[in-house]
XYZ file of C-alpha atoms in Angstrom:
628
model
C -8.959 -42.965 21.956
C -8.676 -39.210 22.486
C -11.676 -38.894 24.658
C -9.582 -40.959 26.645
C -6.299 -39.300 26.440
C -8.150 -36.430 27.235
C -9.556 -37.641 30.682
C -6.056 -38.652 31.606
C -4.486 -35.204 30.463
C -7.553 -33.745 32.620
C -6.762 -35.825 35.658
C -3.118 -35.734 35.738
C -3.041 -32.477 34.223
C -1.629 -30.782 38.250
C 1.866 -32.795 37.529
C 2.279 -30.481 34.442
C 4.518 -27.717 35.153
C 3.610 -24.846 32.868
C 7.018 -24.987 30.638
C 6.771 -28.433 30.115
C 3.779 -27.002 28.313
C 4.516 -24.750 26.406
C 5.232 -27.520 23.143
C 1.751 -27.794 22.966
C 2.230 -24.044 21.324
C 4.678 -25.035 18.512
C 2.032 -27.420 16.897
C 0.987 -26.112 13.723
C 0.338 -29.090 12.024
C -3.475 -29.010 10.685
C -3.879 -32.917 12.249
C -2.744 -31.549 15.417
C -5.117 -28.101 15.948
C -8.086 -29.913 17.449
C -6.109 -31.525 19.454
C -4.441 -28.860 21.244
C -7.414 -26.811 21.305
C -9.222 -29.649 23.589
C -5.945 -30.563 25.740
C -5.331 -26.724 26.344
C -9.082 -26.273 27.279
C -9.092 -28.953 29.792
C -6.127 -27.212 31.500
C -7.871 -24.587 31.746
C -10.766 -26.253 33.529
C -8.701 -25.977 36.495
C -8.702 -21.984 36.347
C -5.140 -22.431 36.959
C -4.056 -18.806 36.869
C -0.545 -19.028 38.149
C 0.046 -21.035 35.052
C -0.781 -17.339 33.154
C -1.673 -19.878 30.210
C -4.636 -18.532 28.241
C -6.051 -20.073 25.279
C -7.599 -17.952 22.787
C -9.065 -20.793 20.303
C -10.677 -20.459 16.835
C -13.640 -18.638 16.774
C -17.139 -19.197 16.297
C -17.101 -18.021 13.133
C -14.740 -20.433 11.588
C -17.096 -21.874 9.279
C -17.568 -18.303 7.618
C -14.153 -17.074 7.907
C -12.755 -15.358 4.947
C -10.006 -17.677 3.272
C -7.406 -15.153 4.431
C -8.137 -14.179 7.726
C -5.052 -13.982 9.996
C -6.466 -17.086 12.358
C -6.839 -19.493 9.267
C -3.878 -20.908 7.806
C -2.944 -22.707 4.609
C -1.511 -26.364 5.435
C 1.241 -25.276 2.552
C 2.473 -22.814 5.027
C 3.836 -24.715 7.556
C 6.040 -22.018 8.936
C 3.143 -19.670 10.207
C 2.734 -20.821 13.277
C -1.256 -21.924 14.834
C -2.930 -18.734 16.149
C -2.914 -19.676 19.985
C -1.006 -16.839 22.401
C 0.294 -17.654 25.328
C -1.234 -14.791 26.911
C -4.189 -13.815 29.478
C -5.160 -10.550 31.484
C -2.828 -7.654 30.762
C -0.633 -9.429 28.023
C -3.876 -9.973 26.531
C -4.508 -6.520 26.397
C -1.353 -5.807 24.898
C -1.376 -7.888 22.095
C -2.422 -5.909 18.775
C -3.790 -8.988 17.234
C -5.782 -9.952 19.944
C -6.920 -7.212 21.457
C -10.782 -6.239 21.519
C -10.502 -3.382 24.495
C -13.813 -3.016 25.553
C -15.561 -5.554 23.169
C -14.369 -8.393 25.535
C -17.487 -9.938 26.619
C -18.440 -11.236 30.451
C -17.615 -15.118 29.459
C -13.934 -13.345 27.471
C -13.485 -11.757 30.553
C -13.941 -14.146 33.009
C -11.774 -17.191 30.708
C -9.089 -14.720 30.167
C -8.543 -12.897 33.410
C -9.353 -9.896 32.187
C -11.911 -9.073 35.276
C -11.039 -6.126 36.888
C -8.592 -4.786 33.704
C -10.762 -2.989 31.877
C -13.544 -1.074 32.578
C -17.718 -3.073 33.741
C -19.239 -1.545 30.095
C -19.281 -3.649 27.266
C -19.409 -1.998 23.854
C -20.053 -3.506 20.187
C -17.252 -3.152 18.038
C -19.377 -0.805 15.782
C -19.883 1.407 19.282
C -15.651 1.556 19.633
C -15.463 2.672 16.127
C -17.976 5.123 16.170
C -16.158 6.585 19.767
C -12.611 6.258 18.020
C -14.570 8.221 14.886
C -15.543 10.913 17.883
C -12.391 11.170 19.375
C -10.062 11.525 15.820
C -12.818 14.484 15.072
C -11.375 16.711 17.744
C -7.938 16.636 16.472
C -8.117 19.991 14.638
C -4.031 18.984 13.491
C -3.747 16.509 10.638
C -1.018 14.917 12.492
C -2.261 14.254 15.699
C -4.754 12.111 13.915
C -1.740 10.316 12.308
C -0.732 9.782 15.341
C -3.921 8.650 16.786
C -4.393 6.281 14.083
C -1.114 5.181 14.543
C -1.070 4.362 18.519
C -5.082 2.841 17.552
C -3.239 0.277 14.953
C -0.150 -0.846 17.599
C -2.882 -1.390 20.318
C -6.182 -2.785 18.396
C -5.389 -3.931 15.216
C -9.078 -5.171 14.251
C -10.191 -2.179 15.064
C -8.030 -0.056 13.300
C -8.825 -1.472 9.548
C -12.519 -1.913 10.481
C -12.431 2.494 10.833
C -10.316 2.726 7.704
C -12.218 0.509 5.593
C -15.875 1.829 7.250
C -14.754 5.411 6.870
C -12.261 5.183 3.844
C -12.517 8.716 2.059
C -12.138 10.568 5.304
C -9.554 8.558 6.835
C -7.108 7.505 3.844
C -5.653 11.394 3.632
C -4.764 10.678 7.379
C -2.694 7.597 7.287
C -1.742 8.193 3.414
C -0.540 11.243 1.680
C -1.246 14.053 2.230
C -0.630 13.683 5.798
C 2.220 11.255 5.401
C 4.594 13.771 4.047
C 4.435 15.817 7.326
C 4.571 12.425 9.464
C 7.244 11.555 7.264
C 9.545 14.888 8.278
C 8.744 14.209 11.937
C 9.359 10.690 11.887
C 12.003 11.111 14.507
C 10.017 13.322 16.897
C 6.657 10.960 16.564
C 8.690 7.610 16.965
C 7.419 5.617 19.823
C 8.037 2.263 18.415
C 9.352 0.167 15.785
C 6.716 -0.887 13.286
C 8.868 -2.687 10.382
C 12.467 -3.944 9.813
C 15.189 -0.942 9.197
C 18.408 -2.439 7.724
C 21.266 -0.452 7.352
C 24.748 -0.553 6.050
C 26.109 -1.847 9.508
C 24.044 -4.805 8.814
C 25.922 -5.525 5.653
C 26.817 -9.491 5.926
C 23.881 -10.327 8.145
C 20.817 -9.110 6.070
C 19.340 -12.834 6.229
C 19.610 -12.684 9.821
C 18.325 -9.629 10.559
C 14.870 -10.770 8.102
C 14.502 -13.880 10.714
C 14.560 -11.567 13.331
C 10.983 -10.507 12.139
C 8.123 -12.732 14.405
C 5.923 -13.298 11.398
C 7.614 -15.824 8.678
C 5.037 -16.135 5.964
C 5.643 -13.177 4.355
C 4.126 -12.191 0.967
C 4.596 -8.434 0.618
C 7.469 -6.893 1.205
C 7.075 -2.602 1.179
C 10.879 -1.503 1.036
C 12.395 2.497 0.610
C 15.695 3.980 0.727
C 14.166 7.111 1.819
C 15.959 9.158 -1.150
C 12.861 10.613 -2.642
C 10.006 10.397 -0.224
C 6.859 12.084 -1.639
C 8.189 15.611 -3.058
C 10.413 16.122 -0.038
C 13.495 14.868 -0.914
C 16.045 12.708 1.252
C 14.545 12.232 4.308
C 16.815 9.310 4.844
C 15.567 7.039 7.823
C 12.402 8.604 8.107
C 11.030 7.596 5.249
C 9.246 4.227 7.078
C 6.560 6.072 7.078
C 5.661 5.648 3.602
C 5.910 1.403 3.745
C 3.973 1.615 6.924
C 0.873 3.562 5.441
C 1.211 1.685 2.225
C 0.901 -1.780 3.692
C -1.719 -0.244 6.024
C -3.684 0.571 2.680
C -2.640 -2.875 1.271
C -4.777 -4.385 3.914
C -7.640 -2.008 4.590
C -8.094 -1.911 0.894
C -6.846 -4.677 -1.121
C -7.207 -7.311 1.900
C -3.949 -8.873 2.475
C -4.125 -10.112 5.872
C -0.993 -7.411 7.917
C 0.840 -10.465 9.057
C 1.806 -11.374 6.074
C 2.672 -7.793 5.459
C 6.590 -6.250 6.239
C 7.740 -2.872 5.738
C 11.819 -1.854 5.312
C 13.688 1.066 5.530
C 17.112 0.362 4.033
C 19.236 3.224 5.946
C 22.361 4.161 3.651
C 22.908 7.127 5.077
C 21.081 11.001 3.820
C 21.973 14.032 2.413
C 20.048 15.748 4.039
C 22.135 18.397 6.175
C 18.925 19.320 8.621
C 19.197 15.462 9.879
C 22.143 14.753 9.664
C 22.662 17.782 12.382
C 19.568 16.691 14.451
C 20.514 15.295 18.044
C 17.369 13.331 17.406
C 17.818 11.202 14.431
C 16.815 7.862 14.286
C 19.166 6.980 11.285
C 22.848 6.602 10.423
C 24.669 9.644 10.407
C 26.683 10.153 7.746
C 26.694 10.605 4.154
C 24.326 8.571 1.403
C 26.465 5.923 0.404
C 26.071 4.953 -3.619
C 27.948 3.270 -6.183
C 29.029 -0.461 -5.412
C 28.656 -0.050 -1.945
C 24.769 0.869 -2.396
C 24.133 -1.812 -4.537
C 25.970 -4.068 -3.058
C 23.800 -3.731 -0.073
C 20.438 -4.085 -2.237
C 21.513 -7.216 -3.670
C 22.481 -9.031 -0.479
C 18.622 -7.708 0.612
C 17.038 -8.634 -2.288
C 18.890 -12.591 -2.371
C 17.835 -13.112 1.003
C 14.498 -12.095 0.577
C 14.013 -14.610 -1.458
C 15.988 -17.183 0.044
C 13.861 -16.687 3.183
C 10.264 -16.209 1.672
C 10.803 -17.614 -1.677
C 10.204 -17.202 -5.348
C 6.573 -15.719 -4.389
C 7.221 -12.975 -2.585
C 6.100 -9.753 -4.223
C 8.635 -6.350 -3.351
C 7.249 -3.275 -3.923
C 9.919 -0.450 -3.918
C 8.552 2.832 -2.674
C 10.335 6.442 -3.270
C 14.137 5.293 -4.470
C 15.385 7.973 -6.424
C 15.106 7.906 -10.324
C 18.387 6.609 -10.718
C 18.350 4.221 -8.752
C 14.201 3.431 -9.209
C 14.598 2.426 -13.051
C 18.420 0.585 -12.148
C 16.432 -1.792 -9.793
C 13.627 -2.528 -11.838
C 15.298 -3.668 -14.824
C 18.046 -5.446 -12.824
C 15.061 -7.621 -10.568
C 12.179 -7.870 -12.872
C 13.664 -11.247 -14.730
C 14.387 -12.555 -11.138
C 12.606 -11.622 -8.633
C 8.448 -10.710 -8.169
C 8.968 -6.483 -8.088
C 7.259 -3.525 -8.384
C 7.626 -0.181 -8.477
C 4.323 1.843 -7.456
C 6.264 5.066 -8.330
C 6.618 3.750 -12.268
C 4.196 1.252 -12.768
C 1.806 2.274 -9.874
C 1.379 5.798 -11.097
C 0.882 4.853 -14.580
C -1.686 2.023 -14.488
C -3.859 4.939 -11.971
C -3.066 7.329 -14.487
C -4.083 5.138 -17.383
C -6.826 4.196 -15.809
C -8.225 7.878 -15.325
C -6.833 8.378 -19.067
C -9.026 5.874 -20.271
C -12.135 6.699 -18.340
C -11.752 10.309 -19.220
C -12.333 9.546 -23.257
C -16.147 9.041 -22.525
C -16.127 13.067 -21.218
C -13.413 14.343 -24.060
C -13.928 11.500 -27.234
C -11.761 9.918 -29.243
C -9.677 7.224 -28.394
C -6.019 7.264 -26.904
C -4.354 7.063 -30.115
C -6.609 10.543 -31.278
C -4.788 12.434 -28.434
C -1.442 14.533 -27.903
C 0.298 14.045 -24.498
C 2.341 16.944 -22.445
C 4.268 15.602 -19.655
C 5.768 18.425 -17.195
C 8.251 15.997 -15.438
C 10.628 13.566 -17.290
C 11.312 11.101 -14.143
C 10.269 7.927 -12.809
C 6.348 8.494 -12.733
C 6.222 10.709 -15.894
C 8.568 8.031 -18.328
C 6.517 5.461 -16.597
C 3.497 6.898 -17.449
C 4.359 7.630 -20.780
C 5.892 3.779 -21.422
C 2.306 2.497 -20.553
C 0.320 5.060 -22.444
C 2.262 4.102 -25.595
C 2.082 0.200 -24.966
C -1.937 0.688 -24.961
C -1.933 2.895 -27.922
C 0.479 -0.280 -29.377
C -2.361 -2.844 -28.150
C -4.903 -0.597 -29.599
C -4.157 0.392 -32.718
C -1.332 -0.688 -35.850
C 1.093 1.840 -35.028
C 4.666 0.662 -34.335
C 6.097 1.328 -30.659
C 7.970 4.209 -31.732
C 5.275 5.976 -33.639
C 2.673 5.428 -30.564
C 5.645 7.492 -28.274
C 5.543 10.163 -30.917
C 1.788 11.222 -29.403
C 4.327 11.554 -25.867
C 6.292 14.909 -25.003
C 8.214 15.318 -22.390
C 9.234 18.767 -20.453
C 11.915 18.782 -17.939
C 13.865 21.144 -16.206
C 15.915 22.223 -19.397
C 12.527 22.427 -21.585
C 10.753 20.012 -24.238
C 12.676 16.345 -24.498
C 13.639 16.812 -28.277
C 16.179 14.645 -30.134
C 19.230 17.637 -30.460
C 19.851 17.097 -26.655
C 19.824 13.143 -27.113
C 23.080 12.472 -26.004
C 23.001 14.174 -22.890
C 19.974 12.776 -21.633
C 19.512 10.225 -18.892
C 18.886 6.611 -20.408
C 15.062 6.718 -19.595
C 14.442 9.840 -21.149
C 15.937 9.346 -24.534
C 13.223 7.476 -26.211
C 10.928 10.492 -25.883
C 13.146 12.584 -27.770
C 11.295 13.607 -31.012
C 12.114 15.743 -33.374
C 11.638 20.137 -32.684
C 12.968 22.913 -32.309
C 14.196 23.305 -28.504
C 11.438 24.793 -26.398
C 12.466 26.342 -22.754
C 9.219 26.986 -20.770
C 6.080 24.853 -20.300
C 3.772 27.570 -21.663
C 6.114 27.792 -25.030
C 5.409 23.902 -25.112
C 1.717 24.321 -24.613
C 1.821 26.764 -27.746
C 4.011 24.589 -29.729
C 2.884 21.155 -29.213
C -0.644 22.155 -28.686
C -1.679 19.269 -26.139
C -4.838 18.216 -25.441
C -3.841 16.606 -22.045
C -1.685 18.031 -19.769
C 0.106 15.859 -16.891
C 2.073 16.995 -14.186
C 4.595 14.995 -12.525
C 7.138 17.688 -11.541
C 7.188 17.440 -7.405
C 7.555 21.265 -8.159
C 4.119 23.024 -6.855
C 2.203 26.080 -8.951
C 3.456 25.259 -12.007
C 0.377 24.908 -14.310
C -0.211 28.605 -13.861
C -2.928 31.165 -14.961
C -1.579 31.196 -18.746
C -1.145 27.414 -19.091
C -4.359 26.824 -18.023
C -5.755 29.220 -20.248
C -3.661 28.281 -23.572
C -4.861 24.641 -22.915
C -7.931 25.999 -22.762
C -7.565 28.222 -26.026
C -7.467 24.617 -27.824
C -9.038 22.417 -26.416
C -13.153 22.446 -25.546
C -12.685 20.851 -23.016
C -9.002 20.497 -21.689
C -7.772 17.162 -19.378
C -5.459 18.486 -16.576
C -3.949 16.071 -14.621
C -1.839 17.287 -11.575
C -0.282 14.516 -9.650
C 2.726 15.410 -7.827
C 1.812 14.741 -3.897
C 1.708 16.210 -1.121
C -0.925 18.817 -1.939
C 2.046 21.775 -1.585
C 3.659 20.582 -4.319
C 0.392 20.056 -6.594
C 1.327 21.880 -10.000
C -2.277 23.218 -9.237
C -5.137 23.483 -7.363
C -8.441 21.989 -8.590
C -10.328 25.691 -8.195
C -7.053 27.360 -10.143
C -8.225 24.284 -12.889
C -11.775 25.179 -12.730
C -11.429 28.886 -12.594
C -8.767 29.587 -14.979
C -10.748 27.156 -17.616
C -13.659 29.205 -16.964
C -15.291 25.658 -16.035
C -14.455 23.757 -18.887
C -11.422 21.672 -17.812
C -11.338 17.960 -16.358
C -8.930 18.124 -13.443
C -7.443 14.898 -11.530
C -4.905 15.339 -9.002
C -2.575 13.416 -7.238
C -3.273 14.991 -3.838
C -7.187 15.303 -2.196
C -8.788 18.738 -2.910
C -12.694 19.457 -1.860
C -15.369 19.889 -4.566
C -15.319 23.650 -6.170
C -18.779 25.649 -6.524
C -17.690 27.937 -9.897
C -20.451 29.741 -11.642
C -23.078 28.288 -9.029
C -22.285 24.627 -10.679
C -20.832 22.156 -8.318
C -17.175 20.319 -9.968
C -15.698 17.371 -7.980
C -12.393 16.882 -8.983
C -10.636 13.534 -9.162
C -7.999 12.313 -7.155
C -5.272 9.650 -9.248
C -4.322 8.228 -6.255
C -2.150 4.771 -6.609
C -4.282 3.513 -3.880
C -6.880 2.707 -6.612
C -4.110 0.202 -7.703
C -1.369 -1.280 -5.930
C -3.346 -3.208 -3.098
C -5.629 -4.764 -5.877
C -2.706 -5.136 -7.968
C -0.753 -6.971 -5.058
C -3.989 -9.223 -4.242
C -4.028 -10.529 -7.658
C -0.694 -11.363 -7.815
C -0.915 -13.336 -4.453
C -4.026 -14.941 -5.301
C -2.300 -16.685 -8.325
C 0.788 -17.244 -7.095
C 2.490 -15.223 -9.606
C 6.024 -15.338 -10.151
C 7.156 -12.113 -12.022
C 5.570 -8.830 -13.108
C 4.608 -8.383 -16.669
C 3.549 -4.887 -18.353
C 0.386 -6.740 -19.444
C -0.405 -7.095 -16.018
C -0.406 -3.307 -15.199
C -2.884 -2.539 -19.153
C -5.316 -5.065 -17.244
C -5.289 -3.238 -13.654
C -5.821 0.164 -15.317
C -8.412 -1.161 -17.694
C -10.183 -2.824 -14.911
C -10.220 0.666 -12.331
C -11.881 2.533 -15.628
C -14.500 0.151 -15.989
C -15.679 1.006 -12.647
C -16.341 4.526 -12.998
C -20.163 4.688 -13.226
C -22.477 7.147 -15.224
C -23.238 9.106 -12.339
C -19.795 10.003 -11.671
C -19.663 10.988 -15.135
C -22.350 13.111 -14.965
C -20.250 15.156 -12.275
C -17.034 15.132 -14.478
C -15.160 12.244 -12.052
C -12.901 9.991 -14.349
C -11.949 8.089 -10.785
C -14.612 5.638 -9.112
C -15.648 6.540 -5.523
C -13.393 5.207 -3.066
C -16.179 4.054 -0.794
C -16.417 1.459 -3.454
C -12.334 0.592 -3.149
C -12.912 -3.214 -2.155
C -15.024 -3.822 -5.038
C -12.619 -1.986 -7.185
C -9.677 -4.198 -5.796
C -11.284 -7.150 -6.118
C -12.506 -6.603 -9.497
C -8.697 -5.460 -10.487
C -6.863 -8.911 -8.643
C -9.421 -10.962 -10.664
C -7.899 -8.987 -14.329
C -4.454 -9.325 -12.760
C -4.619 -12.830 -12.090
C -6.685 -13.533 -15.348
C -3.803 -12.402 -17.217
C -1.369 -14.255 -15.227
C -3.167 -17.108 -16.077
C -3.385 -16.495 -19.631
C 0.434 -15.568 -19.740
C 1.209 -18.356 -18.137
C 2.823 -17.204 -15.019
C 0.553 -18.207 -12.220
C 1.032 -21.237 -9.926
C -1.871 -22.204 -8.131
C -3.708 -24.081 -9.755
C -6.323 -25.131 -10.796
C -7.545 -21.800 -11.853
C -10.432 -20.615 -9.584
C -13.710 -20.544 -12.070
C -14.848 -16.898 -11.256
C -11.955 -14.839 -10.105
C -13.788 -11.878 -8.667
C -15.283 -13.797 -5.768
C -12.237 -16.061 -5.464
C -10.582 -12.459 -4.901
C -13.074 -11.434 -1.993
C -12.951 -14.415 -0.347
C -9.341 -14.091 0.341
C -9.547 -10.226 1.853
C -8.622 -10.069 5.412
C -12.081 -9.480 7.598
C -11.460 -6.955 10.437
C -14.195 -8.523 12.598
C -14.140 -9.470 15.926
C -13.459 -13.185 16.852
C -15.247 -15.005 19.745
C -12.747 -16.330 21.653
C -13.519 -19.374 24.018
């Protein structure tokens, strides 16, 4: 019956006009796909090309196609529409998704009136990617290459993740912090075109209808900022879409969820940042930071109609809110909604994970050490909260007495219970009893550490004599200094080496090249949350989770230390080699969603029998389709 249907479509097909064609498009019905495919590919027998219909089909590779690649979708999402674009020749071209440049073969060429648009060579897709890798070389500027990888990602989208993933360590500092922070400041003079959904407080009302305005409707992460506290920068208001951009960039390229289902916000409340707010050139609203009930009044209409637009599943990372606001959010969504907060939870499970991996190179367990926190905000309390809840799982102490390993310095000196009552709320239950202590160094004396964590955002602040008293205890001293970008590291990894006359184990937060110090080679570690958050977010997808529990975030950090080998050891890494970070991510969405399962808060079921390669077989592939 449709062989015969189809040789009347074929026949009659010249009394279609092309709009009354253009339902065949809408069809995304599974029992509908083949069918479509074969009636759009006997128009196209004609070589109709005022029509300007062009069918790109599945591939040839459907068969092997991973289980979340952007062209195969899941009959329970029936509002992603069928991968077909109305598109040939130069639309073609123009179309991110589609898009193979150069890599278009004779036959591509020829079906999709492409002849004549491009270039007669004919490269691989490994031969583009090794000419992009050429051409990003030359940039001697950090952020031209930002920008490079930028336009590379809004014109060939394949492309684009197959150079991140292929070339990982030497690309990630370009579209990911460090280089972030300075694309971040710019943001207004590198703008060329949208890529996410900015909602601002003229949009109060009409947040639901601004999320529909966004093509893609089967959306499971959601990357959203305020732009209060980007990196260690401060308010850089509007501009801060960088950081949900390059974090869902990372989401894909190394966690593998597929960018379409992907969507990065900027909620724009205003900055207080002076320098903007008196630039001709700023893309944001001009005016003040609004706060109190008007601020949250806004979040909460955004946060209801996320979910009454993508539903209970969707998972909403918030990125750089300030700490008042960071830990206000979290404990008002977490019973509701599916959140996270890479700034608090993110930073701790990486930093957990490092903690945990270090104890083969220092001994002991957790419980045997004494923490020194320079920072008492959102990543250092958050830190701290999951350090103690391991020591809890670990051991018999009580919660309280597992906090007492914890000090905290902030800007008024060591956290100690006489200045309880003027504390902020998230601070207090690090509080312990001493005698008040002004200056890191005094704290170093008087609590006598043996790890050292910075999480100020204030650079140079583990100095010659800290480094050297921590040193003075301990054989061999951890020194952990995460506060990104690299200017505002508390210090460098050869001050760490040098100062500790090459005894210390150094992780940053921020990249830093290996250090040559008394003709021995030291590679420092970098605690970078891309080790977590894209695996984390995988997992939770995977198993349909439907909230966020601190379990979840012990089993991601205990899954990144297991895959620190011997030979990193050897060299003093307590961080796996990000060359590896697929692996890693899979191997972290399979503990994730384990313990989802276990906790009961997973729902799809059944529950795949070996998680790990249920994990890879959902990452997004960034090869090259054949299209017919």
């Amino acid at each position: 019956m449709l062989g015969k249907f189809l040789q009347t479509f074929r026949t009659n097909s010249k009394n279609f006009s092309p709009h009354s064609l253009q339902f065949l498009m809408l069809i995304s019905s599974s029992s509908f796909k083949r069918l479509n495919s074969l009636l759009l590919g006997a128009l196209g027998d004609r070589g109709e090309r005022k029509s300007n219909l062009s069918v790109m089909a599945t591939s040839n590779e459907d068969d092997t196609a991973t289980a979340n690649d952007d062209d195969d979708d899941d009959d329970d999402q029936p509002f992603t529409p069928w991968a077909v674009s109305v598109a040939s020749g130069h639309a073609l071209l123009r179309s991110p998704q589609h898009n193979k440049g150069l890599a278009f073969t004779e036959k591509e060429r020829d079906a999709h009136y492409l002849r004549g648009l491009l270039p007669p060579a004919i490269f691989t897709q490994e031969l583009q990617e090794k000419r992009t890798l050429h051409i990003l070389r030359q940039y001697q500027v950090p952020l031209h290459r930002y920008i490079a990888m930028m336009d590379l990602q809004e014109t060939n989208e394949k492309l684009f993740y197959k150079l991140l993933i292929d070339n990982v360590e030497e690309l990630l500092p370009v579209v990911y912090t460090p280089v972030v922070g300075e694309a971040c400041q710019k943001y207004g003079s590198i703008f060329r075109r949208p890529q996410g959904l900015y909602i601002s407080l003229k949009d109060k009302g009409k947040i639901l209808e601004v999320l529909k305005n966004w093509p893609e409707k089967n959306i499971q992460v959601i990357v959203v900022t305020d732009g209060e506290r980007i990196l260690g920068l401060g308010d850089l208001g509007c501009q801060g879409m960088g950081i949900p951009v390059g974090k869902l960039s990372l989401y894909t390229a190394l966690g593998g969820v597929r960018p379409s289902v992907c969507l990065p916000v900027t909620i724009d409340v205003g900055t207080k940042n002076k320098t903007l707010l008196n630039d001709e050139f700023y893309i944001g609203l001009k005016q003040e930071r609004a706060t109190g009930e008007e601020y949250d009044d806004l979040l909460d209409e955004f946060m209801c109609a996320v979910k009454k637009n993508y539903g209970e599943k969707v998972l909403i990372q918030f990125e750089d809110f300030a700490n008042h606001n960071a830990f206000d959010l979290l404990i008002k969504y977490r019973t509701s909604h599916l959140v996270f907060n890479d700034d608090i939870q993110g930073t701790a499970c990486v930093v957990l994970g490092g903690l945990l991996s270090a104890l083969k190179l220092i001994g002991g367990t957790l419980a045997d050490h004494t923490f020194l926190f320079l920072g008492a905000g959102e990543a250092g309390t958050g830190i701290a909260e999951l350090i103690s809840l391991e020591i809890l799982k670990k051991t018999k102490l009580t919660l309280e007495d597992s906090r007492k390993k914890i000090w905290l310095v902030d800007s008024k000196g060591l956290v100690v219970s006489s200045r309880k009552d003027s504390l902020q709320h998230f601070k207090q239950p690090w509080a312990h009893d001493h005698e008040p202590v002004t200056g890191l160094l005094e704290a170093v004396k008087a609590i006598k550490p043996t790890i050292l964590i910075g999480t100020s955002g204030v650079g140079k602040q583990f100095t010659k004599e800290v480094i050297e008293a921590m040193s003075s205890i301990n054989a061999k001293p951890l020194i952990m200094a995460l506060s990104n970008p690299t200017s505002q590291s508390e210090c460098t990894a050869e001050e760490a080496y040098t100062w500790s006359n090459g005894h210390a184990i150094f992780a940053s937060g921020s990249p830093f090249d290996p250090v040559i110090y008394d003709g021995k080679e030291f590679v420092p570690g970098q605690a970078n949350n891309a080790y977590i958050f894209p695996g984390f977010g995988l997992g939770l997808i995977m198993c349909g989770a439907i909230r966020v529990h601190d379990e979840f975030l012990l089993a991601a950090a205990e899954a990144l230390a297991s895959q620190v080998t011997e030979e990193d050891y050897a060299k003093g890494i307590i961080y796996p080699r990000f060359k590896n970070i697929r692996k890693i991510s899979a191997n972290i969405a399979a503990k994730v969603a384990s313990r989802a399962y276990e906790y009961g808060l997973a729902s799809h079921l059944p529950r795949p029998s070996n998680l790990v390669k249920f994990a890879e077989s959902c990452m997004y592939s960034p090869k090259y389709r054949n299209y017919r």
